[in-house]
Coordinates of C-alpha atoms in Angstrom, one line a residue:
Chain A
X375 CA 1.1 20.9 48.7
X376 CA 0.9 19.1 45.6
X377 CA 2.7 15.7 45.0
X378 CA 7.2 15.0 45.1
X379 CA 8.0 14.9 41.7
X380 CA 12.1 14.9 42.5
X381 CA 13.3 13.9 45.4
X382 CA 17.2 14.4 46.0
X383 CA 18.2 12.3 49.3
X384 CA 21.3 12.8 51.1
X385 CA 23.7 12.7 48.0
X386 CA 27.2 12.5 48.7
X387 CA 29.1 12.8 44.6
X388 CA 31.7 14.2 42.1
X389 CA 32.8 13.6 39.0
X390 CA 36.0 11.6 39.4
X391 CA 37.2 10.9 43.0
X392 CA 37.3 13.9 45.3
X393 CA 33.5 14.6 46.1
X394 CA 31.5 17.9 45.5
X395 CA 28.3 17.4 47.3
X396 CA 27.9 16.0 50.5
X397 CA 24.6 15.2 51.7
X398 CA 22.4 17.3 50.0
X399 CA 18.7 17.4 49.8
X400 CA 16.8 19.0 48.0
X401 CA 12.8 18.5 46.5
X402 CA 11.1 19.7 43.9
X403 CA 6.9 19.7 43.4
X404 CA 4.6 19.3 40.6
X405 CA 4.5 22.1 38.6
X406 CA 7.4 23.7 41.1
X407 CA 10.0 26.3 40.1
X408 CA 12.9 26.0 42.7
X409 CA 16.0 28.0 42.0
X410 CA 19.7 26.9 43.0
X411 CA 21.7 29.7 43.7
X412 CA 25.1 30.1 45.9
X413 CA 28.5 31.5 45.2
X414 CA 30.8 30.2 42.6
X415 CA 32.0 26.4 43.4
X416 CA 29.5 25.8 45.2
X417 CA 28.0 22.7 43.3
X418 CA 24.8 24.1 41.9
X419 CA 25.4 22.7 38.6
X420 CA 26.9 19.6 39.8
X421 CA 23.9 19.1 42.2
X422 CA 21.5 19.2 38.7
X423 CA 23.9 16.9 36.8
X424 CA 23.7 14.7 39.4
X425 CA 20.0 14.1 38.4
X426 CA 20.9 13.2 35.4
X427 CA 23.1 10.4 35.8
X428 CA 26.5 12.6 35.0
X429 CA 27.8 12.1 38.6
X430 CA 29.4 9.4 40.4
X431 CA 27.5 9.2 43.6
X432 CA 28.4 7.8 46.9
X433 CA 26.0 7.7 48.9
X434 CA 22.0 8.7 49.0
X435 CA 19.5 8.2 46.8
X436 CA 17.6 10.2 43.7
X437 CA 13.8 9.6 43.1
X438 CA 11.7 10.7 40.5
X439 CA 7.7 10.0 40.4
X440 CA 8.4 7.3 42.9
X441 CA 11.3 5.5 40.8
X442 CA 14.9 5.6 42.2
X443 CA 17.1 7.1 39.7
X444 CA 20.5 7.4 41.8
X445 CA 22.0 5.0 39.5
X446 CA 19.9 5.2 35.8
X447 CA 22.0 6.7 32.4
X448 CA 20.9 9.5 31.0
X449 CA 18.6 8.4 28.3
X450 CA 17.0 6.3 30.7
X451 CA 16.5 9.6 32.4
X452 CA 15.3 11.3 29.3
X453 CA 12.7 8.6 28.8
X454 CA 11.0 9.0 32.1
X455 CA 10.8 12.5 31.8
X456 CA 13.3 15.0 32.7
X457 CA 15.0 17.0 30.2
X458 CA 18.2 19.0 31.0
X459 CA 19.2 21.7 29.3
X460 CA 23.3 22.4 29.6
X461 CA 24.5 26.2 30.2
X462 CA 27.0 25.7 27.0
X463 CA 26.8 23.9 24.1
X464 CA 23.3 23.6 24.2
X465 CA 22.5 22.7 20.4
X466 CA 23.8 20.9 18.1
X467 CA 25.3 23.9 16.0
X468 CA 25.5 22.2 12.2
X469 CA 22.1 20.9 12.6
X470 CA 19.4 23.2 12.0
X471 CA 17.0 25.0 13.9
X472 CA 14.6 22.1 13.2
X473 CA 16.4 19.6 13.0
X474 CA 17.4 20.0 16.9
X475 CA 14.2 20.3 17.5
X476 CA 13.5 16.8 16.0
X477 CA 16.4 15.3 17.9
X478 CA 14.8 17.0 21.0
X479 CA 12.0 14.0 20.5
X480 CA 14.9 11.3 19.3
X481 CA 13.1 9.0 21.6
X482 CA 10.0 9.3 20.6
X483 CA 7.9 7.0 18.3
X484 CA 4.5 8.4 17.5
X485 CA 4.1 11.5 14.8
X486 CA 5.9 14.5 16.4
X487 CA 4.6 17.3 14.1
X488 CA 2.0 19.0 16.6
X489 CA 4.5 19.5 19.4
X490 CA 6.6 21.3 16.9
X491 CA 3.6 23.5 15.6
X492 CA 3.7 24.0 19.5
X493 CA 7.3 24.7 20.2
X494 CA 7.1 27.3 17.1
X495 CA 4.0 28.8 18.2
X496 CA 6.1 29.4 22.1
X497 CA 9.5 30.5 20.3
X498 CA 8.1 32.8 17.5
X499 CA 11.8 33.9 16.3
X500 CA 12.6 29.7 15.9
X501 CA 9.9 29.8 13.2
X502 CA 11.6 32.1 10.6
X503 CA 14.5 30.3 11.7
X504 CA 13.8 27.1 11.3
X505 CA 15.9 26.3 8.1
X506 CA 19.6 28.2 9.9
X507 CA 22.1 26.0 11.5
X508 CA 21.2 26.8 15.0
X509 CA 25.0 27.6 15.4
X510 CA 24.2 30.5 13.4
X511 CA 22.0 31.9 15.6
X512 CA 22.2 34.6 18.7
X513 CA 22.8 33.4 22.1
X514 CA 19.2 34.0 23.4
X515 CA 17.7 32.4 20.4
X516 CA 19.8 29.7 20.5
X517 CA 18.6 29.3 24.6
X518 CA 15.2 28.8 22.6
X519 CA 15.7 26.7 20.5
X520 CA 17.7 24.4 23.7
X521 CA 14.9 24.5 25.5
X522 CA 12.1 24.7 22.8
X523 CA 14.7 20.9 22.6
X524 CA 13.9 20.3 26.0
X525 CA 10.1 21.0 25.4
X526 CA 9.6 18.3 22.5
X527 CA 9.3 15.4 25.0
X528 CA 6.6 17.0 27.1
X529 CA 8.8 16.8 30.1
X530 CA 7.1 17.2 33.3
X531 CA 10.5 18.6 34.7
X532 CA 13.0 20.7 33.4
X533 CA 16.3 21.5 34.8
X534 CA 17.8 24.6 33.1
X535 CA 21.6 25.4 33.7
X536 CA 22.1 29.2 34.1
X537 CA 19.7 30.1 31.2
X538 CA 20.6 33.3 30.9
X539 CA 24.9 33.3 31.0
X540 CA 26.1 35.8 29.2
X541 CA 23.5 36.8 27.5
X542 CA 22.4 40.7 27.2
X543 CA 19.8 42.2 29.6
X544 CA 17.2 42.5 27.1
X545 CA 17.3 38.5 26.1
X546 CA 17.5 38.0 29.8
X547 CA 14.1 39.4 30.7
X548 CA 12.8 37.3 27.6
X549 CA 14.0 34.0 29.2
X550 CA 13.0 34.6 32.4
X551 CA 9.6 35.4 31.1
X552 CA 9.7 32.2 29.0
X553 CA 10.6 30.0 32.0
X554 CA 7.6 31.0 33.7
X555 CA 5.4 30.5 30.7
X556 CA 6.8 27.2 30.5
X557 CA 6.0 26.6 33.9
X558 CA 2.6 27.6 33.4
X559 CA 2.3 24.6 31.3
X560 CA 2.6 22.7 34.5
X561 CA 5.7 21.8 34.0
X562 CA 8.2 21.7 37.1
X563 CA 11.2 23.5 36.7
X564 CA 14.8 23.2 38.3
X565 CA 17.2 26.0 37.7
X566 CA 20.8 27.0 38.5
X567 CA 21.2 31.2 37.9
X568 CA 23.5 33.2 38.5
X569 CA 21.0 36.6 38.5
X570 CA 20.0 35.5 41.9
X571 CA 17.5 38.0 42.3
X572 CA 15.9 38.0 39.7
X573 CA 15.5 34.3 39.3
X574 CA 14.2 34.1 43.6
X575 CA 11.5 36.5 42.5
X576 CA 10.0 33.9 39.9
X577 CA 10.5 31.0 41.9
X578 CA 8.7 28.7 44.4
X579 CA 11.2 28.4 46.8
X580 CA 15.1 28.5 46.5
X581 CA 18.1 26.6 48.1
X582 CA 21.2 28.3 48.8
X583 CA 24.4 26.2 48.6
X584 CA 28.1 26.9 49.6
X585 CA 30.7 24.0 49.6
X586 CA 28.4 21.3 48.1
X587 CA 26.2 21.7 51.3
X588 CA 22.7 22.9 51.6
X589 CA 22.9 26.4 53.2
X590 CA 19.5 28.0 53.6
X591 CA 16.3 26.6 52.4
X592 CA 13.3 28.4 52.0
X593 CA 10.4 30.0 50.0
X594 CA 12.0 32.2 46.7
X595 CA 10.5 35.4 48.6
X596 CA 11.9 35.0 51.8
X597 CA 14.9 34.0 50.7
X598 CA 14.6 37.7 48.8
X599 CA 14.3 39.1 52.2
X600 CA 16.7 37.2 54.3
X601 CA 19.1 39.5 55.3
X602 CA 22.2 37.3 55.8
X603 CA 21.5 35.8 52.5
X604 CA 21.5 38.6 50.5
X605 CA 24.9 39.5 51.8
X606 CA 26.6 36.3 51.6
X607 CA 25.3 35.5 47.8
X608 CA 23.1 38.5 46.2
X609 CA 25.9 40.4 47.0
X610 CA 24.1 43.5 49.0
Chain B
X94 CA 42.1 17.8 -25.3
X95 CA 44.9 16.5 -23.6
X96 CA 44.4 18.1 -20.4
X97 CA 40.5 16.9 -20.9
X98 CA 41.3 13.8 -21.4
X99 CA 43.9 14.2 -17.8
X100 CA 40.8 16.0 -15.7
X101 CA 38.4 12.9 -17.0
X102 CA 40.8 10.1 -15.6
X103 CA 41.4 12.4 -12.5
X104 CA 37.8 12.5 -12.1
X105 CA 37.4 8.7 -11.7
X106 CA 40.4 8.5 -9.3
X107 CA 39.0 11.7 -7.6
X108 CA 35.4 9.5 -7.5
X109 CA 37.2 6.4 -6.0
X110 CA 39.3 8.6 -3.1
X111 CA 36.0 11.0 -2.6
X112 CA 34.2 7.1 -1.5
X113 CA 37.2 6.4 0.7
X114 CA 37.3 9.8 2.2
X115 CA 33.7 10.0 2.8
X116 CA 34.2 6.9 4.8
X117 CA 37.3 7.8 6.6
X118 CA 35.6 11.4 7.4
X119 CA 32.1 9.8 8.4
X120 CA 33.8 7.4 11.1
X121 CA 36.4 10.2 12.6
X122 CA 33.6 12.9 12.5
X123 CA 31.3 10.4 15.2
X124 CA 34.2 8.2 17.0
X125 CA 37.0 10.8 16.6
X126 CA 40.2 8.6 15.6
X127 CA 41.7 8.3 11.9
X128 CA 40.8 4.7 11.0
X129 CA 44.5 3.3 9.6
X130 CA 42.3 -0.1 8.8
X131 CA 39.6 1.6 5.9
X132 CA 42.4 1.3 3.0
X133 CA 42.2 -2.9 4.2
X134 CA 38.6 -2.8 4.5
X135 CA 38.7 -1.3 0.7
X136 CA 41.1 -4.4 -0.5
X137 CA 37.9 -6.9 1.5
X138 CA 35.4 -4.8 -0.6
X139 CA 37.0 -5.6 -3.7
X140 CA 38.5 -9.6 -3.2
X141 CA 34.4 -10.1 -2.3
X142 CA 33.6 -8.9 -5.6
X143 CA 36.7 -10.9 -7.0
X144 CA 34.7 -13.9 -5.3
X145 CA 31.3 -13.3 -6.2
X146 CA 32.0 -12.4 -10.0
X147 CA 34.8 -13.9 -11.1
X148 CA 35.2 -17.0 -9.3
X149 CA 31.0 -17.5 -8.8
X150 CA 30.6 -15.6 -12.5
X151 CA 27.2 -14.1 -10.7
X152 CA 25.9 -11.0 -12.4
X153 CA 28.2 -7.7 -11.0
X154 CA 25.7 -6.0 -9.8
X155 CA 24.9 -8.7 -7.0
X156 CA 28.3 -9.0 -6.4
X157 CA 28.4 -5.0 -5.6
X158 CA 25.4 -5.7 -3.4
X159 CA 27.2 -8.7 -1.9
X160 CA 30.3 -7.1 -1.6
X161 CA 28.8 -3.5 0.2
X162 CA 26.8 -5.6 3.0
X163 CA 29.8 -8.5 4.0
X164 CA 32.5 -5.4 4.2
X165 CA 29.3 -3.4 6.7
X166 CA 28.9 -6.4 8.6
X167 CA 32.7 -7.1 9.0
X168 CA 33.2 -3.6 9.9
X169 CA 30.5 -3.8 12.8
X170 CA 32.2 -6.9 13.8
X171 CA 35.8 -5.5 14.4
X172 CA 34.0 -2.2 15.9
X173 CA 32.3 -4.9 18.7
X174 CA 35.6 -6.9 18.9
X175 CA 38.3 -4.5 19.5
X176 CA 37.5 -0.6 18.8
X177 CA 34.1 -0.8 21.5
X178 CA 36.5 -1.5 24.5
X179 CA 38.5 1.4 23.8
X180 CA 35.8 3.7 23.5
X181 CA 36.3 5.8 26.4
X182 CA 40.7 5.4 25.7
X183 CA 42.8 8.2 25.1
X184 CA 42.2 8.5 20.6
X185 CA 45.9 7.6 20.1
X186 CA 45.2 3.8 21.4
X187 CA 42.2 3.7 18.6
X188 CA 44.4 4.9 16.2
X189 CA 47.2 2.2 17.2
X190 CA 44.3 -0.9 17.2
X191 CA 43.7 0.0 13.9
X192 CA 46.4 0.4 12.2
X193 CA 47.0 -3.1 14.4
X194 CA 44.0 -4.7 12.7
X195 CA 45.0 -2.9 8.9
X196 CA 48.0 -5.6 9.3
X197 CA 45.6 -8.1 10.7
X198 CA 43.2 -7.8 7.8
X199 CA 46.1 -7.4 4.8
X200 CA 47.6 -10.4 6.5
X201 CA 44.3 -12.4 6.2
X202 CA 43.6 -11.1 2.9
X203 CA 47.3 -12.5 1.7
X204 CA 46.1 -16.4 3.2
X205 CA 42.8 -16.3 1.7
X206 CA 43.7 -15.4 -1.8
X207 CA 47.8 -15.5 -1.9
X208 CA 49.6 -12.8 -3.0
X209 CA 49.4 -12.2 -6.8
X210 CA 47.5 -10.4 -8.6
X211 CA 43.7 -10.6 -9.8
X212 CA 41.8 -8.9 -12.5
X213 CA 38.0 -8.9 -13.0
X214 CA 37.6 -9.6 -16.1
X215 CA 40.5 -10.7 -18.5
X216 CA 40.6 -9.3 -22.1
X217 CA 40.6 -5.7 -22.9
X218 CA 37.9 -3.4 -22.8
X219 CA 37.4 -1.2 -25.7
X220 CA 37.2 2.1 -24.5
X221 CA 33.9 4.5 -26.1
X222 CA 34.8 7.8 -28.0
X223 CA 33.0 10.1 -27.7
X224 CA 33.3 14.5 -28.5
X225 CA 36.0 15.9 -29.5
X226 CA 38.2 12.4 -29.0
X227 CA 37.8 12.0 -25.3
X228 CA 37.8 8.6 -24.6
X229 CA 36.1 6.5 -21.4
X230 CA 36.0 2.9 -20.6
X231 CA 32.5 0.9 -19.6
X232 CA 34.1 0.1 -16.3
X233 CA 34.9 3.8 -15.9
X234 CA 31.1 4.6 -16.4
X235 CA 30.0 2.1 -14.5
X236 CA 32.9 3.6 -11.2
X237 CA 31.4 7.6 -12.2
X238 CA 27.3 6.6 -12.0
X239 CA 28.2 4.5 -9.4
X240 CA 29.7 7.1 -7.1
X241 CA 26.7 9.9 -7.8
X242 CA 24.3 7.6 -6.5
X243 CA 26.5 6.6 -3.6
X244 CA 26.8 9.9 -2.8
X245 CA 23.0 10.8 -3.3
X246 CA 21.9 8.1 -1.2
X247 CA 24.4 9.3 1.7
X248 CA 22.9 12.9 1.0
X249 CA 19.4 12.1 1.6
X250 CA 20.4 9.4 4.6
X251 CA 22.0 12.6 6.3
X252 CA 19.1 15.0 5.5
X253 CA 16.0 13.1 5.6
X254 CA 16.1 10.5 8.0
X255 CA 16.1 10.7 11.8
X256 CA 19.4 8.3 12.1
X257 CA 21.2 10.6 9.6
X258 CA 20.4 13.4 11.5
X259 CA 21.2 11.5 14.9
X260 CA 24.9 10.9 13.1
X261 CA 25.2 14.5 12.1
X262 CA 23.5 15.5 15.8
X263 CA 26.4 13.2 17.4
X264 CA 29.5 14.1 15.2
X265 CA 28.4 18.2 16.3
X266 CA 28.1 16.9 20.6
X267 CA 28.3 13.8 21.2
X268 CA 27.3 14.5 24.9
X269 CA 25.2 16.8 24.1
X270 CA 23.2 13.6 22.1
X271 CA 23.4 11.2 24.9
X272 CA 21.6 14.1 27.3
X273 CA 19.0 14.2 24.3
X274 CA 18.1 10.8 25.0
X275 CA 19.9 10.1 21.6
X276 CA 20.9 6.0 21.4
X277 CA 24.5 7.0 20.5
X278 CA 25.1 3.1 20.4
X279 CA 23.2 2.7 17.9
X280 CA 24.4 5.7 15.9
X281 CA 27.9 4.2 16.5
X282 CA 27.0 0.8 14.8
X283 CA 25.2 2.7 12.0
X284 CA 28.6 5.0 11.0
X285 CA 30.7 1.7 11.2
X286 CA 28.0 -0.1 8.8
X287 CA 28.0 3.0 6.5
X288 CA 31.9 3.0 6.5
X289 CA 32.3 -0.2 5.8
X290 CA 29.9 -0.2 2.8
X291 CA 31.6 3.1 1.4
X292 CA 35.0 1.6 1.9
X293 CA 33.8 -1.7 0.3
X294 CA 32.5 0.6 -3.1
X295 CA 35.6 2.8 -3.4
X296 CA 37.9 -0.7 -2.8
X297 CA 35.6 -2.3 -6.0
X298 CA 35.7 0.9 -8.1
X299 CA 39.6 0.8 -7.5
X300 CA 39.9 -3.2 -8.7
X301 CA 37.6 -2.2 -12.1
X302 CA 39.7 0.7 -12.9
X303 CA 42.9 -0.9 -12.1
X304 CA 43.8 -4.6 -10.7
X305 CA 42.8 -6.6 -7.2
X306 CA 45.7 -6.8 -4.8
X307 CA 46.5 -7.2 -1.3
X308 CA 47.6 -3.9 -0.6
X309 CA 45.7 -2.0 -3.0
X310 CA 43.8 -0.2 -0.4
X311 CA 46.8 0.4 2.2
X312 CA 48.4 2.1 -0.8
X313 CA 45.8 4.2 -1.5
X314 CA 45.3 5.1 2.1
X315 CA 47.9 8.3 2.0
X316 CA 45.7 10.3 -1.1
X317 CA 42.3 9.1 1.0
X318 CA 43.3 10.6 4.3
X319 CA 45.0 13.5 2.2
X320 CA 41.5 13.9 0.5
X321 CA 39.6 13.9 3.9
X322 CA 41.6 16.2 5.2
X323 CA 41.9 18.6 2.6
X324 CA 37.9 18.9 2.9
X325 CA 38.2 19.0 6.9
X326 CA 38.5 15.9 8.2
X327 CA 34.5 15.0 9.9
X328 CA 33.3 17.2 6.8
X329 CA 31.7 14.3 4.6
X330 CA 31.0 17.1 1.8
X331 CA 34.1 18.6 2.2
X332 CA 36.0 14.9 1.7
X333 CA 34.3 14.8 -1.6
X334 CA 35.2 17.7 -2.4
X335 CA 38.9 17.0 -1.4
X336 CA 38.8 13.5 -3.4
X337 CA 37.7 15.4 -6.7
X338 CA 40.8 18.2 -5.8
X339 CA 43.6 15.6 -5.2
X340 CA 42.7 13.3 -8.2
X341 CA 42.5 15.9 -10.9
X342 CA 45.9 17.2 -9.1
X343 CA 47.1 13.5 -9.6
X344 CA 46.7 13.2 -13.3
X345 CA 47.3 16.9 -14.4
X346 CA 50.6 16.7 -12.5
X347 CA 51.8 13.5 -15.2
X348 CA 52.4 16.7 -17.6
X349 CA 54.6 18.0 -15.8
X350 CA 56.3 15.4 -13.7
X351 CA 57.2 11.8 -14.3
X352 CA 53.7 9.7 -13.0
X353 CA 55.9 7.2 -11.1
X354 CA 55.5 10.8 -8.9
X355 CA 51.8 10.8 -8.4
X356 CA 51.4 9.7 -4.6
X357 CA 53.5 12.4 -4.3
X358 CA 51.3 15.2 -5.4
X359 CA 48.4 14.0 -2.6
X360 CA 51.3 14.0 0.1
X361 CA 52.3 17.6 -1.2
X362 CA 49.1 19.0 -1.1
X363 CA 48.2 17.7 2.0
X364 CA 51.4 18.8 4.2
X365 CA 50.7 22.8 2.6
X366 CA 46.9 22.4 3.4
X367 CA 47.8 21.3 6.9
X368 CA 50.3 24.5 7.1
X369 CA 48.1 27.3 5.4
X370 CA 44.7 25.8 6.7
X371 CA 44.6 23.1 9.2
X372 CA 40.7 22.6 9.2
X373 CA 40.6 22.0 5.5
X374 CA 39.2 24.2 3.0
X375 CA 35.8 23.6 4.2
X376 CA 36.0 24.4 7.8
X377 CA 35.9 21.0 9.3
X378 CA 36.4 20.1 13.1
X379 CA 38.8 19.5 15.7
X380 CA 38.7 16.9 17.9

């Protein structure tokens, strides 16, 4: 197995005072896609905003690449590596389509122009779109151009909030496929989904949560198959 | 030729509330409170150049310079004194601290120079005719070209340059911008030094059209925040816009009604705005 990129140790957290994980663990490879899926209030977002410095943590620790991170702000985050995209609000809707993607590599320094040739070349639809406020534009192009955001930095993980909420079936299909291109790139991937299912049958391996707790643990696949699983959370 | 005459005057007070309202817009779009203390930072803008050009009788456009960079610089002060340890308080406590430091700074203003009354230059100015009998003074050009390229320069700032963008990325989300790895401290100090300048112009434009006095710029703070909010208050186009709007309004209404009424006419168009349309007439947002 290739090397820990993330490490989530025993991380007890919530936002304000009353906790919503409790000792969870969780990994994720290089060049992994690991899927967090459970039933509604069980923490899967909050256990991905806790990686990025959202969460007040009480206890356990958060390594990335061999750094502890428990504790580091979120551009601090950004600059080591990780980019997050939120479920909502995930551009900046005045700006447009290019423009986000040039805030996408705010903390960058060098010329930035062939990772946009790049992100255009990945998100074909952003190209003609490029001069649109991104507010303007549908909800699966504006998932793009969130994570085409994401992509600017050359992240080596990505942590995706429910990519495809509320979109139509159609653009679903489309970002699934994009996540694994995007993962072809080598580039690991944590995701929350809702569309259980179909998001198990792309990943690595999958963690099931209930109550802020880790529930099962296992390969995406199996999970798929485990019987008790599917009817707690895949419902059937 | 009149009415001309009317719109031509209302365009210079339009120009001088469009600065202020630009300012007022720029700093509630990114730290979402109504800054009570700009009108104040307007009277600083303009005893600087009272200083710099007619006490030190330097050349105007230095004291402009002068003027533009000491109002920034106190602005970023008072931001890193009081407004930064409220920046996670409810809005309502910002907007209390600064209408807190507008009496501080008014106050201050009254030690430093007293109370009276100061012009620029004494002497009257001989105002140019020009088509059909209009007639403008050089001061009045100078206030006009002198807001364009304000307003240019803040244009291509917001367009072109990776802080604008940053200011315009953190007034849309500014969560969203932190998770972006976007410095929002640094766009923070930025908006206040932008503010500051922009209040600093509109407070000398004010003094050259009119006089220098302590509460010139808290007087002229109703039509300002009328103007901002007419173009949707964290619009910095629309507040232009709404400048342009409530000083034509302003001096047309003097043909009608007796001018000792003209505040009056921002205050009225500002309460019907806020009942028929809320945002402003260019959609601005809500906090």
């Amino acid at each position: 197995m290739s090397d820990v990129l993330l490490t989530i140790e025993n991380v007890t957290g919530g936002y304000g005072e009353a906790d919503i994980l409790f000792d969870l663990n969780m990994k994720v490879h290089d060049g992994e896609v690991v899927v967090i899926v459970g039933p509604n209030g069980a923490g899967k977002s909050t256990a991905m905003k806790s990686v990025f410095g959202l969460l007040k943590i009480r206890g356990g620790t958060i390594t990335y690449d061999g750094h502890d991170i428990t504790h580091d702000t979120s551009d601090a985050i950004v600059r080591r590596g990780i980019c997050y995209v939120p479920q909502t609000n995930n551009v900046f809707p005045t700006l447009t389509v290019h423009e986000n993607l040039e805030m996408g590599a705010f903390v960058r320094k060098d010329d930035i122009s062939d990772s946009l040739d790049r992100i255009y070349e990945f998100f074909p639809p952003l190209k003609e779109k490029r001069k649109l406020p991104a507010g303007t534009l549908s909800g699966g192009q504006r998932q793009m151009v969130a994570m085409g955001k994401a992509l600017m930095l050359d992240p080596k993980l990505l942590l995706l909030d429910e990519p495809t909420a509320g979109l139509s079936p159609k653009y679903m299909d489309q970002i699934f496929s994009i996540v694994k291109q995007i993962n072809e790139l080598g580039i690991g991937i944590l995701m929350v989904e809702q569309n259980a299912k179909q998001a198990l049958g792309l990943a690595d391996r999958g963690y099931v949560l209930a109550s802020g707790k880790n529930r099962y643990e296992d390969t995406g696949a199996n999970l798929l198959a485990n019987r008790e699983v599917a009817e707690m959370f895949l419902g059937g | 030729m009149e009415i001309l005459q009317l719109v031509l005057y209302g365009t210079i007070l339009g120009s001088i509330l469009a600065l202020g309202a630009v300012g007022v817009s720029l700093t509630f779009g990114i730290l979402r409170f109504a800054n009570f203390s700009h009108g104040d930072l307007m009277t600083i803008g303009a005893y600087v150049v009272f200083v710099v050009f007619t006490v030190m009788k330097l050349p105007l456009w230095l004291a402009i310079i002068v003027s533009l960079a000491v109002t920034a610089a106190l602005t970023a002060i008072i931001d890193k004194l009081i407004y930064r340890n409220f920046r996670n308080s409810d809005p309502v406590i910002l907007l209390i601290s600064s209408f807190g430091m507008a009496l501080i700074l008014r106050s201050l203003i009254q030690l430093i120079w007293g109370p009276s009354t100061q012009v620029y230059e004494k002497g009257i100015q001989l105002a140019i005719k020009f088509g059909g009998g209009l007639r403008i003074k050089p001061d009045q050009i100078i206030i006009l070209v002198g807001t364009v390229l304000l307003i240019i320069a803040l244009h291509l700032f917001l367009r072109k340059t990776k802080m604008g963008k940053a200011m315009r990325a953190v007034a849309d989300n500014a969560e969203l911008a932190r998770l972006t790895g976007i410095n929002t401290e640094k766009v923070i100090l930025c908006t206040w030094l932008m503010g500051g300048a922009l209040a600093a112009a509109a407070g000398i434009f004010l003094g050259l059209d009119t006089r220098v006095f302590p509460e010139m710029g808290w007087n002229i703070l109703l039509p300002v925040f009328a103007a901002a909010i007419l173009g949707g208050i964290g619009n910095p186009y629309g507040a232009i816009a709404g400048g342009l709007v409530i000083g034509i309004s302003q001096e047309l209404s003097t043909q009608f009604i007796d001018p000792s009424y003209k505040p009056a006419v921002a205050f009225a168009i500002m309460v019907v705005i806020l009942i028929v349309r809320p945002t402003g007439i260019f959609a601005g947002r809500s906090s």
